[in-house]
């Protein structure tokens, strides 16, 4: 990533709903609670000319499993090792509804196992907010200890991962199938095993990693179900009783594509990434019958995660090439997607010249068909103040009034760089200046400490596709 996540101060204030607070509008939709596969509810409106839709959804029980991974991995000292298999099975049988965590009192939920140290979330979150308020991003991120980074991920990354999952599923579906049709997606997944590489610039805090793991699990489950339905005879004498077995067999026997994810960040998030990557494969995470743990199978090649600490604004050519092309991987994987989620605005704020240079260097290194996904704060939060003249400049111009700052929307800078400066190398396939993701506050369970509940997310989104030179 570029600089530490200066946009994080906006993250804590941009949502109008306090963490964990139910909105009245959500309570007035009882028909939605009847659908176990109720989803992250994306706004369906878009702008004319969009070539793809970003309306893919994630089942509610899978959203809950994502949250359980965060809690298991980061809340206590030993992560996934804190939960034994008996506890897992108790939760699995008890969670007939998407409420994968028990409906117990918060005090009982936050009791750490004997001998295990639990984060003081309230105190740590207050410390982070204090650093961000003072714009001391070095203390908040680059110089932060592991406990502070874990608290940040529990407080902010969990909500963002839920919001990102549907977006990333839509993009992955398009990349795998060449279209956004579910049938074409299933056909593409059934062809041959292949590995695709995704680079998440500024993704050290884990939101992108967890969103991709969740979207990938959902897509592989859909593909396995499609394969299973195709192998069950209409005259099956078992009356369909073997369908679940056929589904499991199809999931393991059919060639499936693989996904390699590289999270790049300027701060050292390696411990957080390692904890999440390990817990993604842990069967000890509480799950449901619909979506049992682990989130990803234990096989090492189906979903691979790595972390790279780097400042993309100062990377040498070889360093950037290594990140974008996964040169150190045992098996080559083509980069199909690069994401900047609540990061590009920070890069532009640090240096417009260096960020523009980074985007142009990346353009030259990426191959045709690669998708570039940008998600960031909407409206005035993404307006950059640049080009303010000094006092001498104002006097030289004979100006009597105080000089005015020049304000540039991030969207303008992004389009100017990719569509004008790099003309003919990118096409924009989706854009929306303001979009909401709203959590299902009544049914999702996520209590990790006071001041660290879930919240809704408002954002802008832009998707570009690399053209052939």
CSV table of C-alpha atoms in Angstrom, one decimal:
chain,number,residue,atom,x,y,z
A,1,UNK,CA,0.0,0.0,0.0
A,2,UNK,CA,1.0,3.6,-0.1
A,3,UNK,CA,0.9,5.6,3.1
A,4,UNK,CA,-0.9,4.3,6.2
A,5,UNK,CA,-4.6,4.3,6.0
A,6,UNK,CA,-5.5,7.9,6.5
A,7,UNK,CA,-9.0,7.3,5.4
A,8,UNK,CA,-9.5,5.2,8.5
A,9,UNK,CA,-10.6,8.3,10.4
A,10,UNK,CA,-13.4,8.6,8.0
A,11,UNK,CA,-14.3,5.0,8.4
A,12,UNK,CA,-15.2,5.5,12.0
A,13,UNK,CA,-17.5,8.5,11.3
A,14,UNK,CA,-18.9,8.0,7.8
A,15,UNK,CA,-21.7,5.6,8.9
A,16,UNK,CA,-24.7,7.3,10.4
A,17,UNK,CA,-25.6,4.2,12.3
A,18,UNK,CA,-23.7,3.4,15.5
A,19,UNK,CA,-22.1,0.0,15.6
A,20,UNK,CA,-24.7,-2.7,16.3
A,21,UNK,CA,-27.6,-0.3,16.1
A,22,UNK,CA,-30.6,-1.7,14.2
A,23,UNK,CA,-32.2,0.7,11.7
A,24,UNK,CA,-35.9,1.0,11.6
A,25,UNK,CA,-36.1,0.5,7.9
A,26,UNK,CA,-34.5,-2.9,8.3
A,27,UNK,CA,-37.0,-3.9,11.0
A,28,UNK,CA,-39.9,-3.2,8.6
A,29,UNK,CA,-38.9,-6.0,6.2
A,30,UNK,CA,-40.1,-9.2,7.8
A,31,UNK,CA,-40.4,-10.9,4.4
A,32,UNK,CA,-36.6,-10.6,4.1
A,33,UNK,CA,-36.0,-12.5,7.3
A,34,UNK,CA,-37.7,-15.6,5.9
A,35,UNK,CA,-35.0,-16.0,3.3
A,36,UNK,CA,-32.1,-17.9,4.9
A,37,UNK,CA,-29.9,-16.8,2.0
A,38,UNK,CA,-30.7,-13.2,2.7
A,39,UNK,CA,-27.8,-11.1,1.5
A,40,UNK,CA,-25.8,-8.0,1.8
A,41,UNK,CA,-28.3,-5.6,0.3
A,42,UNK,CA,-26.7,-3.7,-2.4
A,43,UNK,CA,-28.3,-0.7,-4.0
A,44,UNK,CA,-29.5,-1.9,-7.4
A,45,UNK,CA,-29.3,1.5,-9.2
A,46,UNK,CA,-26.4,2.2,-11.5
A,47,UNK,CA,-25.3,4.6,-14.2
A,48,UNK,CA,-26.0,4.1,-17.9
A,49,UNK,CA,-23.3,2.3,-19.8
A,50,UNK,CA,-22.2,-0.1,-17.1
A,51,UNK,CA,-21.1,-3.4,-18.7
A,52,UNK,CA,-21.4,-5.5,-15.6
A,53,UNK,CA,-23.7,-5.6,-12.6
A,54,UNK,CA,-22.4,-5.7,-9.0
A,55,UNK,CA,-25.5,-7.2,-7.5
A,56,UNK,CA,-24.2,-10.6,-6.5
A,57,UNK,CA,-25.2,-11.7,-3.0
A,58,UNK,CA,-23.7,-13.8,-0.2
A,59,UNK,CA,-25.9,-16.2,1.9
A,60,UNK,CA,-26.4,-14.9,5.4
A,61,UNK,CA,-25.0,-18.1,7.0
A,62,UNK,CA,-21.9,-17.6,5.0
A,63,UNK,CA,-21.7,-14.0,6.2
A,64,UNK,CA,-21.9,-15.3,9.7
A,65,UNK,CA,-19.1,-17.7,9.1
A,66,UNK,CA,-16.9,-14.8,7.8
A,67,UNK,CA,-17.6,-13.0,11.1
A,68,UNK,CA,-16.8,-16.1,13.1
A,69,UNK,CA,-13.4,-16.4,11.4
A,70,UNK,CA,-12.5,-12.8,12.3
A,71,UNK,CA,-13.5,-13.3,16.0
A,72,UNK,CA,-11.8,-16.7,16.3
A,73,UNK,CA,-8.6,-15.5,14.6
A,74,UNK,CA,-8.1,-12.2,16.3
A,75,UNK,CA,-9.9,-11.8,19.6
A,76,UNK,CA,-7.9,-14.1,21.8
A,77,UNK,CA,-4.1,-14.8,22.0
A,78,UNK,CA,-4.0,-18.1,20.3
A,79,UNK,CA,-6.6,-17.6,17.6
A,80,UNK,CA,-8.2,-20.7,16.2
A,81,UNK,CA,-6.4,-22.8,18.8
A,82,UNK,CA,-8.8,-21.5,21.4
A,83,UNK,CA,-11.7,-23.6,20.1
A,84,UNK,CA,-11.9,-27.3,20.2
A,85,UNK,CA,-13.9,-29.6,18.0
A,86,UNK,CA,-16.6,-30.3,20.6
A,87,UNK,CA,-17.4,-26.6,20.8
A,88,UNK,CA,-17.6,-26.5,17.0
A,89,UNK,CA,-20.1,-29.3,16.8
A,90,UNK,CA,-22.2,-27.9,19.5
A,91,UNK,CA,-22.5,-24.6,17.6
A,92,UNK,CA,-23.1,-26.5,14.3
A,93,UNK,CA,-26.1,-28.4,15.7
A,94,UNK,CA,-27.4,-25.5,17.6
A,95,UNK,CA,-27.3,-23.0,14.7
A,96,UNK,CA,-30.2,-24.1,12.7
A,97,UNK,CA,-30.8,-20.5,11.8
A,98,UNK,CA,-28.1,-18.0,10.5
A,99,UNK,CA,-27.4,-17.1,14.2
A,100,UNK,CA,-24.2,-19.1,14.3
A,101,UNK,CA,-23.3,-17.7,17.7
A,102,UNK,CA,-25.4,-18.5,20.7
A,103,UNK,CA,-28.1,-16.1,21.8
A,104,UNK,CA,-26.4,-15.6,25.2
A,105,UNK,CA,-25.6,-12.5,27.0
A,106,UNK,CA,-22.6,-10.4,25.8
A,107,UNK,CA,-20.8,-11.0,29.1
A,108,UNK,CA,-20.8,-14.8,28.4
A,109,UNK,CA,-19.8,-14.4,24.8
A,110,UNK,CA,-16.7,-12.4,25.7
A,111,UNK,CA,-15.3,-14.7,28.4
A,112,UNK,CA,-12.0,-15.9,27.1
A,113,UNK,CA,-10.9,-19.6,27.7
A,114,UNK,CA,-8.8,-20.3,30.7
A,115,UNK,CA,-5.2,-19.1,30.3
A,116,UNK,CA,-6.0,-17.2,27.1
A,117,UNK,CA,-5.5,-13.5,26.9
A,118,UNK,CA,-8.3,-11.5,25.3
A,119,UNK,CA,-7.9,-8.1,23.7
A,120,UNK,CA,-9.3,-5.0,25.5
A,121,UNK,CA,-11.2,-3.9,22.5
A,122,UNK,CA,-12.7,-0.8,24.1
A,123,UNK,CA,-9.3,0.7,25.2
A,124,UNK,CA,-7.5,-0.3,21.9
A,125,UNK,CA,-10.2,1.2,19.7
A,126,UNK,CA,-10.1,4.4,21.7
A,127,UNK,CA,-6.4,4.6,21.2
A,128,UNK,CA,-6.7,4.1,17.5
A,129,UNK,CA,-9.4,6.8,17.2
A,130,UNK,CA,-7.2,9.2,19.2
A,131,UNK,CA,-4.2,8.6,16.8
A,132,UNK,CA,-6.5,9.1,13.8
A,133,UNK,CA,-8.1,12.2,15.2
A,134,UNK,CA,-4.6,13.7,15.6
A,135,UNK,CA,-3.7,12.4,12.1
A,136,UNK,CA,-0.8,10.4,13.7
A,137,UNK,CA,-1.0,7.6,11.2
A,138,UNK,CA,2.5,6.3,12.0
A,139,UNK,CA,1.3,5.5,15.5
A,140,UNK,CA,-2.0,4.1,14.3
A,141,UNK,CA,-0.5,1.8,11.8
A,142,UNK,CA,3.1,1.8,10.8
A,143,UNK,CA,4.4,1.8,14.4
A,144,UNK,CA,1.4,0.0,15.9
A,145,UNK,CA,1.9,-3.2,17.8
A,146,UNK,CA,0.1,-6.5,17.0
A,147,UNK,CA,-2.7,-5.9,19.6
A,148,UNK,CA,-3.6,-2.5,18.0
A,149,UNK,CA,-3.7,-3.9,14.5
A,150,UNK,CA,-5.8,-6.9,15.6
A,151,UNK,CA,-8.3,-4.5,17.3
A,152,UNK,CA,-8.4,-2.4,14.1
A,153,UNK,CA,-9.2,-5.4,12.0
A,154,UNK,CA,-11.9,-6.6,14.5
A,155,UNK,CA,-13.5,-3.1,14.6
A,156,UNK,CA,-13.3,-2.0,11.0
A,157,UNK,CA,-12.3,-4.9,8.6
A,158,UNK,CA,-15.1,-7.3,9.6
A,159,UNK,CA,-17.8,-4.9,8.4
A,160,UNK,CA,-15.9,-4.0,5.3
A,161,UNK,CA,-15.3,-7.6,4.4
A,162,UNK,CA,-19.1,-8.2,4.5
A,163,UNK,CA,-19.6,-5.2,2.2
A,164,UNK,CA,-16.8,-6.2,-0.2
A,165,UNK,CA,-17.9,-9.8,-0.6
A,166,UNK,CA,-20.8,-9.3,-2.9
A,167,UNK,CA,-18.8,-6.8,-5.1
A,168,UNK,CA,-15.9,-9.2,-5.4
A,169,UNK,CA,-18.1,-12.2,-6.2
A,170,UNK,CA,-19.6,-10.2,-9.1
A,171,UNK,CA,-16.2,-9.3,-10.4
A,172,UNK,CA,-14.8,-12.9,-10.0
A,173,UNK,CA,-17.8,-14.3,-11.8
A,174,UNK,CA,-17.2,-12.0,-14.7
A,175,UNK,CA,-13.5,-12.9,-14.8
A,176,UNK,CA,-14.0,-16.6,-14.7
A,177,UNK,CA,-16.9,-16.8,-17.1
A,178,UNK,CA,-16.2,-13.9,-19.5
A,179,UNK,CA,-19.8,-12.8,-18.7
A,180,UNK,CA,-21.9,-12.2,-15.7
A,181,UNK,CA,-24.2,-15.2,-16.4
A,182,UNK,CA,-24.3,-17.9,-13.7
A,183,UNK,CA,-24.6,-20.7,-16.4
A,184,UNK,CA,-21.5,-19.4,-18.2
A,185,UNK,CA,-19.7,-19.2,-14.8
A,186,UNK,CA,-20.4,-22.8,-14.0
A,187,UNK,CA,-19.2,-23.9,-17.4
A,188,UNK,CA,-16.0,-22.0,-17.1
A,189,UNK,CA,-15.3,-23.4,-13.6
A,190,UNK,CA,-15.8,-27.0,-14.8
A,191,UNK,CA,-13.2,-26.8,-17.6
A,192,UNK,CA,-9.7,-27.1,-16.2
A,193,UNK,CA,-8.0,-26.2,-13.0
A,194,UNK,CA,-6.3,-22.9,-13.2
A,195,UNK,CA,-5.0,-20.3,-10.7
A,196,UNK,CA,-5.8,-16.6,-10.9
A,197,UNK,CA,-3.9,-14.0,-9.0
A,198,UNK,CA,-5.4,-11.0,-7.2
A,199,UNK,CA,-3.4,-8.1,-5.8
A,200,UNK,CA,-5.0,-6.0,-3.0
A,201,UNK,CA,-3.1,-2.7,-2.6
A,202,UNK,CA,-3.7,-1.6,1.0
A,203,UNK,CA,-5.2,-4.9,1.9
A,204,UNK,CA,-3.2,-5.8,5.0
A,205,UNK,CA,-6.0,-5.3,7.4
A,206,UNK,CA,-7.7,-8.4,6.1
A,207,UNK,CA,-11.0,-7.1,4.7
A,208,UNK,CA,-10.2,-7.9,1.1
A,209,UNK,CA,-8.7,-11.3,2.0
A,210,UNK,CA,-11.8,-12.4,4.0
A,211,UNK,CA,-14.2,-11.0,1.4
A,212,UNK,CA,-12.4,-13.0,-1.4
A,213,UNK,CA,-12.3,-16.2,0.7
A,214,UNK,CA,-16.0,-15.9,1.3
A,215,UNK,CA,-16.9,-15.0,-2.3
A,216,UNK,CA,-14.7,-17.9,-3.5
A,217,UNK,CA,-16.3,-20.4,-1.1
A,218,UNK,CA,-19.8,-19.3,-2.3
A,219,UNK,CA,-18.8,-19.7,-6.0
A,220,UNK,CA,-17.2,-23.1,-5.5
A,221,UNK,CA,-20.3,-24.3,-3.5
A,222,UNK,CA,-22.5,-23.1,-6.4
A,223,UNK,CA,-20.2,-24.9,-9.0
A,224,UNK,CA,-20.2,-28.1,-6.9
A,225,UNK,CA,-24.0,-28.0,-6.7
A,226,UNK,CA,-24.3,-27.5,-10.4
A,227,UNK,CA,-22.0,-30.4,-11.0
A,228,UNK,CA,-24.0,-32.5,-8.6
A,229,UNK,CA,-27.3,-31.8,-10.2
A,230,UNK,CA,-25.8,-32.7,-13.6
A,231,UNK,CA,-24.8,-36.1,-12.3
A,232,UNK,CA,-28.0,-37.1,-10.5
A,233,UNK,CA,-30.4,-39.2,-12.7
A,234,UNK,CA,-34.0,-38.2,-13.0
A,235,UNK,CA,-34.8,-41.8,-12.3
A,236,UNK,CA,-32.7,-42.0,-9.1
A,237,UNK,CA,-34.1,-44.9,-7.1
A,238,UNK,CA,-32.8,-43.4,-3.8
A,239,UNK,CA,-35.3,-40.6,-4.1
A,240,UNK,CA,-32.6,-38.0,-4.2
A,241,UNK,CA,-31.2,-39.0,-0.8
A,242,UNK,CA,-27.7,-39.2,-2.2
A,243,UNK,CA,-27.7,-35.7,-3.5
A,244,UNK,CA,-25.6,-34.3,-0.6
A,245,UNK,CA,-23.1,-37.0,-1.1
A,246,UNK,CA,-22.9,-36.3,-4.8
A,247,UNK,CA,-22.5,-32.6,-4.1
A,248,UNK,CA,-19.5,-33.3,-1.8
A,249,UNK,CA,-18.0,-35.7,-4.3
A,250,UNK,CA,-18.4,-33.2,-7.1
A,251,UNK,CA,-16.7,-30.5,-5.0
A,252,UNK,CA,-13.6,-32.7,-4.5
A,253,UNK,CA,-13.4,-34.6,-7.7
A,254,UNK,CA,-14.1,-31.9,-10.3
A,255,UNK,CA,-11.2,-29.8,-11.4
A,256,UNK,CA,-11.7,-26.4,-9.7
A,257,UNK,CA,-9.8,-23.1,-10.4
A,258,UNK,CA,-7.5,-21.8,-7.7
A,259,UNK,CA,-7.1,-18.3,-6.3
A,260,UNK,CA,-3.9,-16.7,-5.1
A,261,UNK,CA,-4.2,-13.4,-3.1
A,262,UNK,CA,-1.4,-11.0,-2.4
A,263,UNK,CA,-2.2,-8.3,0.2
A,264,UNK,CA,0.2,-5.3,0.0
A,265,UNK,CA,0.5,-2.7,2.7
A,266,UNK,CA,3.0,-0.2,4.1
A,267,UNK,CA,2.4,-1.3,7.7
A,268,UNK,CA,3.4,-4.7,9.0
A,269,UNK,CA,0.1,-6.6,9.0
A,270,UNK,CA,1.8,-10.0,8.6
A,271,UNK,CA,0.6,-11.3,12.0
A,272,UNK,CA,-3.0,-10.4,11.3
A,273,UNK,CA,-2.8,-11.9,7.8
A,274,UNK,CA,-1.2,-15.1,9.1
A,275,UNK,CA,-3.9,-15.5,11.8
A,276,UNK,CA,-6.7,-15.0,9.3
A,277,UNK,CA,-5.1,-17.3,6.7
A,278,UNK,CA,-4.7,-20.0,9.3
A,279,UNK,CA,-8.2,-19.7,10.7
A,280,UNK,CA,-9.8,-19.7,7.2
A,281,UNK,CA,-8.8,-23.4,7.1
A,282,UNK,CA,-9.7,-24.2,10.7
A,283,UNK,CA,-12.6,-26.6,11.2
A,284,UNK,CA,-12.8,-25.3,14.8
A,285,UNK,CA,-14.6,-22.1,13.8
A,286,UNK,CA,-18.3,-22.1,14.7
A,287,UNK,CA,-20.4,-22.7,11.6
A,288,UNK,CA,-23.8,-23.8,10.5
A,289,UNK,CA,-25.3,-26.8,8.7
A,290,UNK,CA,-25.6,-24.7,5.6
A,291,UNK,CA,-22.1,-23.4,5.8
A,292,UNK,CA,-19.8,-25.4,8.1
A,293,UNK,CA,-16.2,-24.6,8.8
A,294,UNK,CA,-13.6,-24.4,7.5
A,295,UNK,CA,-14.3,-21.4,5.3
A,296,UNK,CA,-11.8,-22.7,2.8
A,297,UNK,CA,-10.7,-26.4,2.4
A,298,UNK,CA,-7.5,-27.4,4.0
A,299,UNK,CA,-5.8,-28.2,0.6
A,300,UNK,CA,-3.1,-25.6,0.1
A,301,UNK,CA,-3.6,-24.8,-3.6
A,302,UNK,CA,-7.3,-23.8,-3.7
A,303,UNK,CA,-7.0,-20.5,-1.9
A,304,UNK,CA,-3.5,-19.1,-1.2
A,305,UNK,CA,-2.8,-16.0,0.7
A,306,UNK,CA,0.4,-14.0,1.1
A,307,UNK,CA,1.4,-10.7,2.6
A,308,UNK,CA,3.9,-8.2,1.1
A,309,UNK,CA,5.0,-5.2,3.1
A,310,UNK,CA,5.8,-2.4,0.7
A,311,UNK,CA,5.1,1.2,-0.2
A,312,UNK,CA,3.8,1.1,-3.7
A,313,UNK,CA,4.7,4.8,-4.3
A,314,UNK,CA,8.4,4.1,-3.8
A,315,UNK,CA,8.7,0.6,-5.2
A,316,UNK,CA,11.4,0.0,-7.8
A,317,UNK,CA,10.4,-1.6,-11.1
A,318,UNK,CA,11.4,-5.1,-10.1
A,319,UNK,CA,9.6,-4.9,-6.8
A,320,UNK,CA,6.4,-3.8,-8.4
A,321,UNK,CA,6.7,-6.4,-11.1
A,322,UNK,CA,7.2,-9.1,-8.4
A,323,UNK,CA,4.0,-8.1,-6.7
A,324,UNK,CA,1.8,-7.8,-9.8
A,325,UNK,CA,3.0,-11.0,-11.4
A,326,UNK,CA,3.6,-13.3,-8.4
A,327,UNK,CA,7.1,-14.2,-9.7
A,328,UNK,CA,8.1,-16.0,-6.5
A,329,UNK,CA,5.1,-18.4,-6.6
A,330,UNK,CA,5.8,-22.1,-7.2
A,331,UNK,CA,3.3,-22.1,-10.0
A,332,UNK,CA,2.7,-19.2,-12.3
A,333,UNK,CA,-0.6,-17.4,-12.0
A,334,UNK,CA,-1.8,-14.6,-14.2
A,335,UNK,CA,-3.0,-11.4,-12.4
A,336,UNK,CA,-6.6,-10.9,-13.2
A,337,UNK,CA,-7.6,-8.3,-10.7
A,338,UNK,CA,-6.0,-5.4,-8.8
A,339,UNK,CA,-8.0,-3.7,-6.0
A,340,UNK,CA,-7.6,-0.5,-4.1
A,341,UNK,CA,-10.3,-0.5,-1.4
A,342,UNK,CA,-10.4,2.8,0.6
A,343,UNK,CA,-6.7,3.3,-0.3
A,344,UNK,CA,-6.5,5.3,-3.6
A,345,UNK,CA,-7.7,8.5,-1.9
A,346,UNK,CA,-4.9,8.1,0.6
A,347,UNK,CA,-2.3,7.6,-2.1
A,348,UNK,CA,-3.4,10.7,-4.0
A,349,UNK,CA,-3.4,12.7,-0.7
A,350,UNK,CA,0.2,11.6,-0.1
A,351,UNK,CA,1.4,12.6,-3.6
A,352,UNK,CA,-0.6,13.1,-6.7
A,353,UNK,CA,2.5,12.9,-8.9
A,354,UNK,CA,3.7,9.6,-7.3
A,355,UNK,CA,0.3,8.1,-7.4
A,356,UNK,CA,-0.2,9.0,-11.0
A,357,UNK,CA,3.2,7.5,-11.8
A,358,UNK,CA,2.3,4.3,-9.9
A,359,UNK,CA,-1.0,3.9,-11.9
A,360,UNK,CA,0.8,4.3,-15.2
A,361,UNK,CA,3.6,1.9,-14.2
A,362,UNK,CA,1.0,-0.7,-13.2
A,363,UNK,CA,-0.8,-0.1,-16.5
A,364,UNK,CA,2.4,-1.0,-18.4
A,365,UNK,CA,2.9,-4.2,-16.4
A,366,UNK,CA,-0.7,-5.5,-16.4
A,367,UNK,CA,-1.9,-7.7,-19.3
A,368,UNK,CA,-5.1,-7.3,-21.4
A,369,UNK,CA,-8.2,-8.4,-19.6
A,370,UNK,CA,-7.0,-7.5,-16.1
A,371,UNK,CA,-9.6,-5.7,-14.0
A,372,UNK,CA,-8.9,-2.7,-11.8
A,373,UNK,CA,-11.4,-2.2,-8.9
A,374,UNK,CA,-11.5,1.0,-6.9
A,375,UNK,CA,-13.8,1.4,-3.9
A,376,UNK,CA,-13.5,4.5,-1.7
A,377,UNK,CA,-15.4,7.0,0.4
A,378,UNK,CA,-18.1,9.0,-1.6
A,379,UNK,CA,-18.7,12.7,-2.0
A,380,UNK,CA,-16.7,15.2,-0.1
A,381,UNK,CA,-14.7,12.6,1.7
A,382,UNK,CA,-12.9,11.8,-1.6
A,383,UNK,CA,-12.2,15.4,-2.6
A,384,UNK,CA,-8.5,16.3,-2.5
A,385,UNK,CA,-7.2,19.7,-1.8
A,386,UNK,CA,-4.2,20.4,-4.0
A,387,UNK,CA,-2.3,23.3,-5.6
A,388,UNK,CA,-2.7,25.9,-2.8
A,389,UNK,CA,-0.4,28.9,-3.7
A,390,UNK,CA,1.9,30.4,-1.1
A,391,UNK,CA,1.8,33.9,0.2
A,392,UNK,CA,4.5,35.1,-2.2
A,393,UNK,CA,2.6,33.7,-5.1
A,394,UNK,CA,-0.5,35.6,-4.1
A,395,UNK,CA,1.4,38.9,-3.7
A,396,UNK,CA,3.1,38.4,-7.1
A,397,UNK,CA,-0.3,38.0,-8.7
A,398,UNK,CA,-1.6,41.1,-7.0
A,399,UNK,CA,-4.2,39.1,-5.2
A,400,UNK,CA,-5.7,40.9,-2.2
A,401,UNK,CA,-7.9,38.1,-1.0
A,402,UNK,CA,-6.7,34.8,0.6
A,403,UNK,CA,-5.7,32.3,-2.0
A,404,UNK,CA,-8.2,29.5,-2.7
A,405,UNK,CA,-7.4,25.8,-2.7
A,406,UNK,CA,-8.0,23.7,-5.8
A,407,UNK,CA,-10.3,20.8,-5.1
A,408,UNK,CA,-10.2,17.6,-7.2
A,409,UNK,CA,-12.6,14.7,-6.8
A,410,UNK,CA,-10.7,11.4,-6.7
A,411,UNK,CA,-12.9,10.2,-9.5
A,412,UNK,CA,-11.6,13.0,-11.8
A,413,UNK,CA,-8.0,12.2,-11.0
A,414,UNK,CA,-8.6,8.5,-11.6
A,415,UNK,CA,-10.3,8.9,-14.9
A,416,UNK,CA,-7.8,11.5,-16.0
A,417,UNK,CA,-4.9,9.1,-15.4
A,418,UNK,CA,-6.4,5.9,-16.8
A,419,UNK,CA,-8.6,7.2,-19.6
A,420,UNK,CA,-6.7,10.3,-20.7
A,421,UNK,CA,-3.0,10.0,-19.9
A,422,UNK,CA,-3.1,6.3,-20.6
A,423,UNK,CA,-5.6,6.7,-23.4
A,424,UNK,CA,-6.5,3.5,-25.2
A,425,UNK,CA,-5.2,1.2,-22.5
A,426,UNK,CA,-8.3,1.0,-20.2
A,427,UNK,CA,-12.0,1.0,-20.5
A,428,UNK,CA,-14.4,1.8,-17.7
A,429,UNK,CA,-17.0,-1.0,-17.3
A,430,UNK,CA,-18.8,0.2,-14.2
A,431,UNK,CA,-19.1,3.3,-12.0
A,432,UNK,CA,-21.4,4.5,-9.3
A,433,UNK,CA,-20.7,7.6,-7.3
A,434,UNK,CA,-22.7,6.6,-4.2
A,435,UNK,CA,-23.7,3.1,-3.1
A,436,UNK,CA,-24.8,1.5,0.1
A,437,UNK,CA,-24.2,-1.9,1.7
A,438,UNK,CA,-26.4,-2.5,4.7
A,439,UNK,CA,-25.8,-5.3,7.1
A,440,UNK,CA,-28.6,-7.5,8.4
A,441,UNK,CA,-28.4,-6.1,11.9
A,442,UNK,CA,-31.2,-8.2,13.3
A,443,UNK,CA,-29.7,-11.6,12.4
A,444,UNK,CA,-25.9,-11.4,12.2
A,445,UNK,CA,-24.1,-12.0,15.5
A,446,UNK,CA,-20.8,-10.3,16.1
A,447,UNK,CA,-19.8,-9.2,19.6
A,448,UNK,CA,-16.1,-8.8,20.2
A,449,UNK,CA,-16.2,-6.0,22.8
A,450,UNK,CA,-17.7,-2.6,23.5
A,451,UNK,CA,-17.3,-0.2,20.6
A,452,UNK,CA,-16.6,-2.8,18.0
A,453,UNK,CA,-20.0,-3.7,16.4
A,454,UNK,CA,-20.9,-3.9,12.8
A,455,UNK,CA,-21.8,-0.9,10.7
A,456,UNK,CA,-23.2,-0.1,7.3
A,457,UNK,CA,-21.0,1.2,4.5
A,458,UNK,CA,-21.5,3.9,1.9
A,459,UNK,CA,-19.0,4.1,-0.9
A,460,UNK,CA,-18.2,4.9,-4.5
A,461,UNK,CA,-17.0,2.2,-6.9
A,462,UNK,CA,-15.2,2.3,-10.3
A,463,UNK,CA,-14.2,-0.8,-12.4
A,464,UNK,CA,-11.8,-0.6,-15.3
A,465,UNK,CA,-10.6,-3.4,-17.7
A,466,UNK,CA,-7.2,-3.4,-19.4
A,467,UNK,CA,-7.3,-3.3,-23.1
A,468,UNK,CA,-4.9,-4.9,-25.5
A,469,UNK,CA,-2.1,-2.6,-26.6
